[in-house]
Amino acid sequence: MSKFKKKKGGELPPVNTASLPDIVFMLLFFFMVVTVLRDNNLLVKNQLPKADQVEKLKKDRSIYIYAGKPSSRYQDAYGSEGKIQIGDKFTDIKSIPFALNELRGKLRPELQDKVMVALKVDEETNTGLVTDIKQVLREENMLKIIYITTPGNELEQ
């Protein structure tokens, strides 16, 4: 018959760390995939007007145009007149069609004909600037326009 030996010390076995690098890399890839990066850097002041009938829309087929005065850190270089921002740079009225066609080309092919232009216009922006933008959009046959607002009622303050 064989004899069984008892362990003399009641110490725990060491923790196996062989799978630790796999877990760390799995978490790293998870956060890289899930994290949403900022699309563009806002160069204009963007205090949106309030509206009481707000609806949530899909972002996958929208092109954003920002309009307003340059933010305080850009006023020295660009002045205090209303500016148009598409993407990460200021744009003038004449170059809006080129910027829109470039952004339209980045969308999926089946969505390129169904583009919606989302206007994020500061509440203190001159109406003439918005009218000029809408005129260019008409000439480019981009007739689906959304005005982005914040929920609330402008009359109740």
Short mmCIF file of C-alpha atoms in Angstrom, two decimals:
data_model
loop_
_atom_site.label_atom_id
_atom_site.label_comp_id
_atom_site.label_asym_id
_atom_site.label_seq_id
_atom_site.Cartn_x
_atom_site.Cartn_y
_atom_site.Cartn_z
CA MET A 1 0.00 0.00 0.00
CA SER A 2 1.16 3.46 -0.71
CA LYS A 3 1.32 6.11 1.82
CA PHE A 4 -0.13 9.60 1.28
CA LYS A 5 1.74 12.58 2.55
CA LYS A 6 0.07 15.68 3.88
CA LYS A 7 1.45 19.09 3.08
CA LYS A 8 3.10 20.57 6.05
CA GLY A 9 2.32 24.23 5.27
CA GLY A 10 -1.15 25.49 4.37
CA GLU A 11 0.20 28.00 1.85
CA LEU A 12 -1.66 28.85 -1.33
CA PRO A 13 -0.21 28.06 -4.73
CA PRO A 14 1.08 31.09 -6.71
CA VAL A 15 -1.38 32.89 -9.00
CA ASN A 16 -1.01 31.93 -12.64
CA THR A 17 -0.43 35.14 -14.67
CA ALA A 18 0.06 33.48 -18.04
CA SER A 19 -3.27 34.75 -19.45
CA LEU A 20 -2.89 38.32 -18.11
CA PRO A 21 -1.41 39.80 -21.35
CA ASP A 22 -4.27 38.27 -23.35
CA ILE A 23 -6.83 39.93 -21.09
CA VAL A 24 -5.06 43.30 -21.25
CA PHE A 25 -4.94 43.27 -25.07
CA MET A 26 -8.56 42.14 -25.28
CA LEU A 27 -9.60 45.13 -23.13
CA LEU A 28 -7.40 47.45 -25.18
CA PHE A 29 -9.01 46.36 -28.45
CA PHE A 30 -12.48 46.57 -26.91
CA PHE A 31 -11.99 50.20 -25.89
CA MET A 32 -10.40 51.07 -29.23
CA VAL A 33 -13.44 49.74 -31.08
CA VAL A 34 -16.09 51.20 -28.77
CA THR A 35 -14.63 54.68 -28.30
CA VAL A 36 -16.18 57.40 -30.44
CA LEU A 37 -13.75 60.04 -31.62
CA ARG A 38 -14.76 63.64 -32.21
CA ASP A 39 -15.61 64.27 -35.85
CA ASN A 40 -14.46 67.84 -36.09
CA ASN A 41 -13.16 70.69 -34.00
CA LEU A 42 -15.71 73.47 -33.53
CA LEU A 43 -14.29 76.82 -34.64
CA VAL A 44 -17.47 78.92 -34.38
CA LYS A 45 -19.62 79.92 -31.44
CA ASN A 46 -22.55 77.53 -31.40
CA GLN A 47 -25.32 78.55 -29.00
CA LEU A 48 -28.24 76.78 -30.68
CA PRO A 49 -31.76 78.24 -30.60
CA LYS A 50 -34.48 76.46 -28.66
CA ALA A 51 -37.45 74.66 -30.21
CA ASP A 52 -40.38 72.90 -28.61
CA GLN A 53 -40.91 70.23 -31.30
CA VAL A 54 -37.57 68.43 -31.54
CA GLU A 55 -37.07 65.09 -33.29
CA LYS A 56 -34.08 62.74 -33.15
CA LEU A 57 -32.65 61.82 -36.59
CA LYS A 58 -30.06 59.35 -37.85
CA LYS A 59 -26.54 60.72 -38.33
CA ASP A 60 -25.36 58.30 -41.01
CA ARG A 61 -26.44 60.40 -43.99
CA SER A 62 -26.05 63.94 -42.67
CA ILE A 63 -23.53 66.60 -43.61
CA TYR A 64 -23.10 69.28 -40.95
CA ILE A 65 -22.67 72.97 -41.71
CA TYR A 66 -21.90 75.22 -38.75
CA ALA A 67 -22.54 78.96 -38.95
CA GLY A 68 -21.81 81.64 -36.40
CA LYS A 69 -19.24 84.09 -35.13
CA PRO A 70 -15.77 82.64 -34.60
CA SER A 71 -15.22 81.47 -31.04
CA SER A 72 -13.22 83.74 -28.75
CA ARG A 73 -9.86 82.09 -29.43
CA TYR A 74 -10.24 82.53 -33.22
CA GLN A 75 -11.63 86.08 -33.27
CA ASP A 76 -8.16 87.68 -33.45
CA ALA A 77 -7.35 85.82 -36.67
CA TYR A 78 -10.78 85.76 -38.34
CA GLY A 79 -12.65 88.77 -36.92
CA SER A 80 -16.11 88.82 -35.40
CA GLU A 81 -18.24 88.49 -38.56
CA GLY A 82 -20.33 85.36 -39.09
CA LYS A 83 -18.38 82.46 -40.62
CA ILE A 84 -19.26 79.10 -42.13
CA GLN A 85 -17.52 75.94 -40.96
CA ILE A 86 -17.66 72.62 -42.80
CA GLY A 87 -15.53 69.89 -41.31
CA ASP A 88 -12.53 71.35 -39.50
CA LYS A 89 -12.07 74.56 -41.47
CA PHE A 90 -13.77 77.82 -42.29
CA THR A 91 -15.37 78.02 -45.72
CA ASP A 92 -16.72 80.88 -47.76
CA ILE A 93 -19.96 80.79 -49.75
CA LYS A 94 -18.23 80.07 -53.08
CA SER A 95 -16.43 76.95 -51.85
CA ILE A 96 -19.44 75.32 -50.16
CA PRO A 97 -20.28 73.16 -53.25
CA PHE A 98 -16.75 71.72 -53.33
CA ALA A 99 -16.80 70.91 -49.61
CA LEU A 100 -20.26 69.33 -49.86
CA ASN A 101 -19.28 67.17 -52.84
CA GLU A 102 -16.16 66.04 -50.99
CA LEU A 103 -18.18 65.07 -47.91
CA ARG A 104 -20.87 63.42 -50.05
CA GLY A 105 -18.17 61.28 -51.67
CA LYS A 106 -17.14 59.97 -48.24
CA LEU A 107 -20.60 58.54 -47.57
CA ARG A 108 -21.64 55.05 -48.56
CA PRO A 109 -22.69 54.85 -52.23
CA GLU A 110 -26.33 54.00 -51.48
CA LEU A 111 -26.65 57.10 -49.22
CA GLN A 112 -25.00 59.63 -51.54
CA ASP A 113 -28.29 60.51 -53.25
CA LYS A 114 -30.19 60.74 -49.95
CA VAL A 115 -27.95 63.26 -48.20
CA MET A 116 -29.47 65.56 -45.60
CA VAL A 117 -27.70 68.81 -44.78
CA ALA A 118 -27.85 69.66 -41.08
CA LEU A 119 -27.46 73.35 -40.27
CA LYS A 120 -26.13 74.14 -36.81
CA VAL A 121 -26.58 77.88 -36.73
CA ASP A 122 -25.77 80.06 -33.74
CA GLU A 123 -28.84 81.91 -32.46
CA GLU A 124 -27.13 85.30 -32.96
CA THR A 125 -26.11 84.64 -36.57
CA ASN A 126 -27.20 87.03 -39.29
CA THR A 127 -30.14 85.70 -41.31
CA GLY A 128 -28.46 86.79 -44.55
CA LEU A 129 -25.69 84.24 -44.01
CA VAL A 130 -28.25 81.46 -43.56
CA THR A 131 -30.10 82.61 -46.69
CA ASP A 132 -26.86 82.53 -48.69
CA ILE A 133 -26.15 78.98 -47.48
CA LYS A 134 -29.67 77.87 -48.41
CA GLN A 135 -29.31 79.44 -51.88
CA VAL A 136 -26.10 77.50 -52.53
CA LEU A 137 -27.80 74.31 -51.33
CA ARG A 138 -30.68 74.93 -53.76
CA GLU A 139 -28.23 75.38 -56.63
CA GLU A 140 -26.55 72.08 -55.67
CA ASN A 141 -29.98 70.36 -55.53
CA MET A 142 -29.51 69.48 -51.85
CA LEU A 143 -33.03 70.23 -50.76
CA LYS A 144 -33.26 68.15 -47.58
CA ILE A 145 -32.24 70.57 -44.84
CA ILE A 146 -32.43 70.05 -41.09
CA TYR A 147 -32.05 72.80 -38.52
CA ILE A 148 -30.38 71.51 -35.37
CA THR A 149 -31.79 73.05 -32.18
CA THR A 150 -31.87 72.39 -28.46
CA PRO A 151 -35.05 71.26 -26.69
CA GLY A 152 -37.01 74.00 -24.92
CA ASN A 153 -39.25 76.95 -25.61
CA GLU A 154 -37.64 80.23 -26.68
CA LEU A 155 -40.56 82.28 -25.33
CA GLU A 156 -40.26 80.86 -21.80
CA GLN A 157 -37.10 82.07 -20.14
#
